[in-house]
XYZ file of C-alpha atoms in Angstrom:
425
model
C 21.784 -8.080 46.698
C 21.194 -11.428 48.323
C 24.035 -13.561 47.013
C 24.682 -16.502 49.305
C 26.638 -19.696 48.537
C 23.499 -21.868 48.438
C 21.894 -19.561 45.901
C 25.006 -19.513 43.779
C 25.311 -23.312 43.913
C 21.680 -23.782 42.888
C 22.042 -21.400 39.996
C 25.288 -23.036 39.010
C 23.601 -26.411 38.758
C 20.854 -24.865 36.677
C 22.713 -22.719 34.269
C 26.391 -23.542 34.381
C 28.797 -21.704 36.624
C 29.638 -18.780 34.357
C 26.087 -18.036 33.297
C 24.779 -18.358 36.856
C 27.314 -15.927 38.257
C 26.478 -13.466 35.499
C 22.766 -13.686 36.286
C 23.422 -13.038 39.976
C 25.498 -9.975 39.147
C 22.696 -8.658 36.934
C 20.398 -8.308 39.922
C 22.426 -5.303 41.043
C 21.552 -3.560 37.758
C 17.981 -2.996 38.977
C 17.955 -0.229 41.606
C 14.349 -0.743 42.688
C 15.176 -4.222 44.002
C 17.101 -2.594 46.843
C 13.974 -1.023 48.335
C 11.767 -2.421 51.062
C 8.008 -2.931 51.252
C 6.334 -3.011 54.655
C 9.811 -2.975 56.185
C 10.726 -6.166 54.336
C 13.021 -6.695 51.337
C 11.046 -6.402 48.128
C 10.374 -9.743 46.429
C 9.024 -8.747 43.034
C 7.160 -11.577 41.300
C 4.757 -9.559 39.134
C 6.929 -9.503 36.034
C 4.102 -10.721 33.818
C 2.407 -7.366 34.470
C 5.549 -5.304 34.054
C 9.221 -5.936 34.682
C 11.641 -3.700 36.580
C 14.146 -1.565 34.681
C 17.940 -1.807 34.720
C 19.908 1.379 35.354
C 21.055 1.534 31.720
C 17.434 1.833 30.533
C 16.666 4.507 33.113
C 19.818 6.356 32.067
C 18.971 6.099 28.360
C 15.585 7.751 28.866
C 17.059 10.470 31.090
C 19.892 11.080 28.591
C 17.388 11.881 25.843
C 15.700 14.585 27.936
C 18.993 15.928 29.254
C 20.874 16.069 25.941
C 18.729 15.318 22.860
C 15.201 16.534 23.507
C 13.729 17.480 20.107
C 11.171 16.109 17.717
C 12.218 13.551 15.099
C 12.057 13.665 11.286
C 11.105 17.348 11.370
C 13.947 19.695 12.193
C 17.145 20.643 10.408
C 18.765 21.699 13.665
C 21.366 19.643 15.493
C 19.168 18.380 18.314
C 16.485 17.113 15.950
C 19.050 15.322 13.822
C 20.649 13.656 16.847
C 17.254 12.654 18.263
C 16.274 11.209 14.874
C 19.518 9.248 14.668
C 18.989 7.775 18.145
C 15.327 6.948 17.422
C 16.154 5.212 14.145
C 19.073 3.374 15.762
C 16.543 1.916 18.197
C 14.538 0.680 15.201
C 17.667 -1.048 13.870
C 18.145 -2.663 17.279
C 14.543 -3.896 17.257
C 14.991 -5.311 13.755
C 18.035 -7.271 14.864
C 16.399 -8.307 18.153
C 13.617 -10.233 16.398
C 15.568 -10.871 13.167
C 13.174 -9.007 10.898
C 14.311 -8.987 7.292
C 13.956 -5.225 6.869
C 13.887 -2.198 9.173
C 10.739 -0.992 7.369
C 8.926 -3.926 8.979
C 9.396 -2.452 12.476
C 6.593 -0.111 13.580
C 6.918 1.589 16.954
C 3.660 1.523 18.917
C 2.541 2.125 22.505
C 2.469 -1.584 23.258
C 0.971 -4.938 22.337
C -2.581 -3.673 22.643
C -2.024 -0.873 20.163
C -0.177 -3.212 17.799
C -3.084 -5.659 17.689
C -5.594 -2.839 17.311
C -3.541 -1.498 14.410
C -3.758 -4.821 12.577
C -7.424 -5.380 13.460
C -8.312 -1.934 12.122
C -6.027 -1.748 9.113
C -5.677 -5.331 7.878
C -9.223 -5.865 9.143
C -10.554 -3.177 6.809
C -10.779 -5.901 4.160
C -12.987 -8.210 6.256
C -16.477 -8.863 4.957
C -19.638 -10.443 6.369
C -19.176 -14.161 6.839
C -15.388 -13.997 7.076
C -13.880 -15.777 10.074
C -11.232 -14.645 12.571
C -9.609 -17.407 14.584
C -8.264 -16.844 18.102
C -7.739 -19.188 21.057
C -9.365 -19.649 24.430
C -6.208 -18.559 26.238
C -6.004 -15.041 24.771
C -6.004 -12.005 27.011
C -8.513 -9.268 26.365
C -6.200 -7.285 24.081
C -6.216 -10.184 21.614
C -9.971 -10.678 21.895
C -11.660 -7.282 21.956
C -9.964 -5.743 18.862
C -11.167 -8.724 16.818
C -14.665 -8.472 18.272
C -14.721 -4.817 17.217
C -13.525 -5.848 13.753
C -16.382 -8.368 13.610
C -18.890 -5.672 14.561
C -17.589 -3.407 11.804
C -17.509 -6.042 9.080
C -19.948 -8.796 9.957
C -17.086 -11.278 10.331
C -17.376 -14.117 12.848
C -15.015 -14.891 15.747
C -13.991 -18.537 16.182
C -12.214 -19.784 19.318
C -9.804 -22.733 19.642
C -10.419 -24.634 22.920
C -7.850 -25.160 25.684
C -7.263 -28.539 27.345
C -7.375 -29.129 31.110
C -3.592 -28.873 31.408
C -3.567 -25.492 29.676
C -2.327 -26.721 26.308
C -3.977 -25.655 23.093
C -6.051 -28.251 21.231
C -4.007 -28.399 18.029
C -6.425 -30.799 16.330
C -9.271 -28.383 16.986
C -7.119 -25.529 15.687
C -6.636 -27.362 12.395
C -10.307 -28.285 12.196
C -11.422 -24.678 12.730
C -9.366 -23.412 9.805
C -11.747 -22.897 6.920
C -11.855 -21.256 3.496
C -13.434 -18.270 5.257
C -10.606 -17.794 7.801
C -8.976 -14.426 7.133
C -6.486 -14.147 10.009
C -5.371 -15.918 13.179
C -4.599 -14.063 16.405
C -2.556 -16.323 18.661
C -0.638 -15.771 21.869
C 2.929 -17.076 21.856
C 2.969 -17.461 25.657
C -0.162 -17.358 27.808
C -0.078 -14.548 30.348
C -2.330 -16.440 32.767
C -1.016 -20.016 32.374
C 2.536 -19.673 31.112
C 1.807 -22.121 28.281
C 4.238 -21.810 25.372
C 2.234 -22.527 22.254
C 3.769 -24.426 19.300
C 3.447 -21.311 17.165
C 5.741 -22.475 14.382
C 3.656 -25.625 13.877
C 0.399 -23.669 14.073
C 1.644 -21.034 11.652
C 2.599 -23.745 9.170
C -0.917 -25.189 9.416
C -2.380 -21.733 8.803
C -0.106 -20.931 5.889
C -0.988 -24.233 4.245
C -4.482 -22.722 4.014
C -3.166 -19.313 2.976
C -4.152 -17.702 6.288
C -1.890 -15.018 7.815
C -0.951 -15.235 11.500
C -0.521 -12.544 14.138
C 1.477 -13.658 17.178
C 0.978 -11.854 20.479
C 4.474 -11.936 21.911
C 3.911 -9.791 24.999
C 4.787 -12.634 27.393
C 7.315 -14.294 25.121
C 9.926 -11.634 24.367
C 11.357 -11.440 27.925
C 11.928 -15.199 28.021
C 12.519 -16.542 24.500
C 14.767 -15.571 21.619
C 12.418 -14.405 18.878
C 13.205 -14.935 15.208
C 10.216 -13.817 13.160
C 11.702 -15.244 9.978
C 12.153 -18.666 11.566
C 8.661 -18.496 13.079
C 7.399 -17.458 9.631
C 4.681 -15.342 11.236
C 3.060 -12.441 9.406
C 2.728 -10.085 12.384
C 4.435 -10.118 15.779
C 3.384 -7.742 18.560
C 5.094 -7.014 21.857
C 5.399 -4.413 24.612
C 8.529 -2.721 25.857
C 7.635 -2.576 29.525
C 7.588 -6.356 29.959
C 11.027 -6.476 28.316
C 12.742 -4.308 30.945
C 11.947 -1.226 28.848
C 9.710 1.811 29.435
C 5.937 1.783 29.622
C 4.104 3.126 26.581
C 6.473 1.478 24.117
C 6.248 -1.541 21.869
C 6.781 -2.960 18.428
C 4.597 -4.304 15.680
C 6.494 -6.441 13.198
C 4.717 -6.991 9.900
C 5.732 -8.516 6.604
C 6.547 -5.659 4.285
C 4.168 -6.794 1.540
C 1.266 -6.891 4.002
C 2.114 -3.536 5.568
C 2.458 -1.972 2.116
C -1.033 -3.145 1.201
C -2.656 -1.994 4.462
C -4.195 1.481 4.807
C -3.118 3.818 7.641
C -5.269 3.546 10.733
C -4.494 6.917 12.358
C -3.971 10.227 10.574
C -1.670 13.163 11.218
C 1.942 13.960 11.887
C 4.663 11.894 10.274
C 2.365 9.452 8.479
C 1.738 11.836 5.558
C 3.717 12.588 2.420
C 1.577 15.391 1.033
C -1.717 16.907 2.120
C -4.196 19.043 0.252
C -7.885 19.545 0.924
C -8.566 17.373 -2.076
C -6.266 14.438 -1.295
C -3.597 13.092 1.037
C -0.795 10.726 0.105
C 0.926 8.674 2.767
C 4.490 8.249 3.908
C 6.651 5.203 3.306
C 6.939 2.335 5.767
C 7.137 2.282 8.689
C 6.146 5.928 9.139
C 2.778 5.352 7.484
C 1.727 3.737 10.759
C 3.441 6.164 13.176
C 1.044 9.118 13.343
C 1.837 12.044 15.621
C 4.931 12.606 17.727
C 6.097 9.183 18.911
C 7.419 8.233 22.344
C 10.948 9.167 21.293
C 12.646 8.752 24.665
C 10.773 5.513 25.237
C 11.814 4.026 21.904
C 15.452 4.925 22.529
C 15.311 3.359 26.005
C 13.545 0.292 24.583
C 16.482 -0.145 22.234
C 18.771 -0.044 25.262
C 16.614 -2.684 26.994
C 16.925 -4.979 23.974
C 20.702 -4.586 23.956
C 20.735 -5.362 27.688
C 18.726 -8.579 27.283
C 20.839 -9.689 24.343
C 23.936 -9.092 26.438
C 22.584 -11.298 29.235
C 21.714 -13.961 26.668
C 18.563 -16.016 26.237
C 20.325 -19.303 26.981
C 21.265 -18.000 30.431
C 17.820 -16.473 30.967
C 16.012 -19.663 29.961
C 18.199 -21.876 32.163
C 17.840 -19.578 35.160
C 14.101 -18.973 34.859
C 13.519 -22.664 34.139
C 15.264 -23.568 37.396
C 13.136 -21.053 39.286
C 9.932 -22.431 37.751
C 10.876 -26.026 38.601
C 11.679 -24.994 42.166
C 8.385 -23.118 42.510
C 6.347 -25.909 40.887
C 7.802 -28.572 43.197
C 7.031 -26.433 46.243
C 3.530 -25.699 44.915
C 2.693 -29.373 44.414
C 3.670 -30.084 48.016
C 1.804 -27.097 49.454
C -1.489 -28.038 51.203
C -4.598 -26.787 49.440
C -2.776 -25.262 46.478
C -4.059 -26.033 42.969
C -1.982 -25.108 39.945
C -3.845 -23.597 36.989
C -1.851 -24.415 33.873
C 0.466 -27.428 33.811
C 1.447 -27.545 30.152
C 4.615 -29.392 29.195
C 6.162 -26.257 27.727
C 5.864 -23.261 30.031
C 7.467 -19.890 30.544
C 8.295 -18.754 34.075
C 4.730 -18.254 35.276
C 3.134 -20.032 38.253
C -0.625 -19.524 38.465
C -2.637 -21.057 41.288
C -5.566 -20.926 43.666
C -5.272 -21.669 47.379
C -8.143 -23.677 48.891
C -11.153 -21.389 49.375
C -9.131 -18.249 50.025
C -9.861 -15.501 47.527
C -6.872 -14.588 45.390
C -7.064 -10.954 46.461
C -6.811 -11.965 50.135
C -3.778 -14.096 49.296
C -2.204 -11.194 47.438
C -2.824 -8.761 50.294
C -1.143 -11.018 52.840
C 1.780 -11.659 50.482
C 2.166 -7.919 50.007
C 2.339 -7.480 53.793
C 5.268 -9.910 53.690
C 6.960 -7.880 50.957
C 6.043 -10.283 48.140
C 4.454 -8.683 45.056
C 2.321 -10.994 42.890
C -0.583 -10.454 40.516
C -4.069 -11.512 41.596
C -7.282 -11.443 39.605
C -8.458 -12.547 36.178
C -5.279 -11.311 34.428
C -7.342 -9.666 31.662
C -8.283 -13.182 30.588
C -11.818 -13.581 31.905
C -12.887 -16.258 29.356
C -9.874 -18.360 30.370
C -10.754 -18.034 34.054
C -14.263 -19.208 33.205
C -12.784 -22.171 31.300
C -10.989 -23.303 34.457
C -13.942 -22.543 36.736
C -12.207 -19.914 38.835
C -12.898 -16.221 39.328
C -9.252 -15.357 39.813
C -5.819 -16.823 40.399
C -2.614 -15.821 42.121
C 0.177 -15.422 39.582
C 3.872 -15.415 40.414
C 5.922 -14.574 37.327
C 9.705 -14.641 37.265
C 12.342 -12.525 35.569
C 16.083 -12.818 35.100
C 16.783 -10.990 38.377
C 14.698 -13.302 40.583
C 16.364 -15.883 42.790
C 15.594 -19.110 44.611
C 15.472 -16.977 47.747
C 12.539 -15.145 46.143
C 10.780 -18.474 45.566
C 11.380 -19.445 49.199
C 10.022 -16.065 50.330
C 6.857 -16.625 48.283
C 6.121 -19.931 49.963
C 7.047 -18.632 53.396
C 4.488 -15.867 52.836
C 1.913 -18.447 51.710
C 2.405 -20.154 55.076
C 1.292 -16.847 56.613
C -1.895 -17.126 54.550
C -2.506 -20.559 56.060
C -1.936 -19.166 59.535
C -4.621 -16.534 58.917
C -7.155 -18.707 57.122
C -6.242 -22.109 58.495
C -6.680 -25.052 56.119
C -9.860 -23.581 54.608
């Protein structure tokens, strides 16, 4: 753990002495951060793709396989009952984490992509030719393609809200695109490629004034912002566990109970049934109606542990710390020769996306990796957004609670290496 007085002082200014010290101590919770890459200390700045896992999450998953391993909701034996209790306790944790009104509104899924596909398939079963689905120009592919598939099945039409040059959503255009034919809105809470935090509460109010339900893609929001689905007044909220310091292959779909009750199942088999005959099948109660097959039991339990971990750290401390890192990185970026930021919205999460002169993003990423700095390069599964900004790819540095100002300094020191290789091109 790199914990020097300058780092501590900087964090103290940003987050208050107690919170800053706590954040610094948390870095030691993540064992992978002690490893090296290319004989250099790992500087992990690819948290928008997936975050690293604290030891408690790793232990929670291992504990299930070492002590509880059994299927849930099926057995009368002790192991099955204990596994079921742990799995359902994780659901209670998820309910509290996003302040859902009822535990039946929490559906465990494999991640954000599956959650959105569930809604597009199930809620979308009611779409008809000429209906409209409204998304935005800053969505990633998982909040575009499921709706395109729904349009192909139903004859509905996809409408897209434009994005301004600074990466903010055009709210006036959003309001203008709402029509009597709009059946649902799919909207990212935080852009994965720009870091823009959308005014989702305001946009949801505009939609509800027209009677249009709203799905929020919270994949990039849940690690950084306290989520209260009742305060947001959204109808669906989707997020992944692996970006929230939890396991891969886990996630949550929140849905209003009345909507979920009215929606048909989208996958058949396993725990989603109540009774089956060759003539007719009746379906289980919520949320099991949408949890076909054996779920990722260990993953869900470990995801619950991840949520408890993040709550223990506290979103005020996380926001203050990550905000300080983003300001530090943005100031350095604006002074760096040849660097152009992509996404300069007023409200941003801890994501810095940029291009560097004429150097391809993949070349930048390769040199950074040689220096031990891990970033994401490419189109970030947001090809229409890249086209909007006239770039094929960007370099994305995304911060988490365990990153430090030393990590930011290492990023820009590595970028100087890029300049040494490519000159000022």
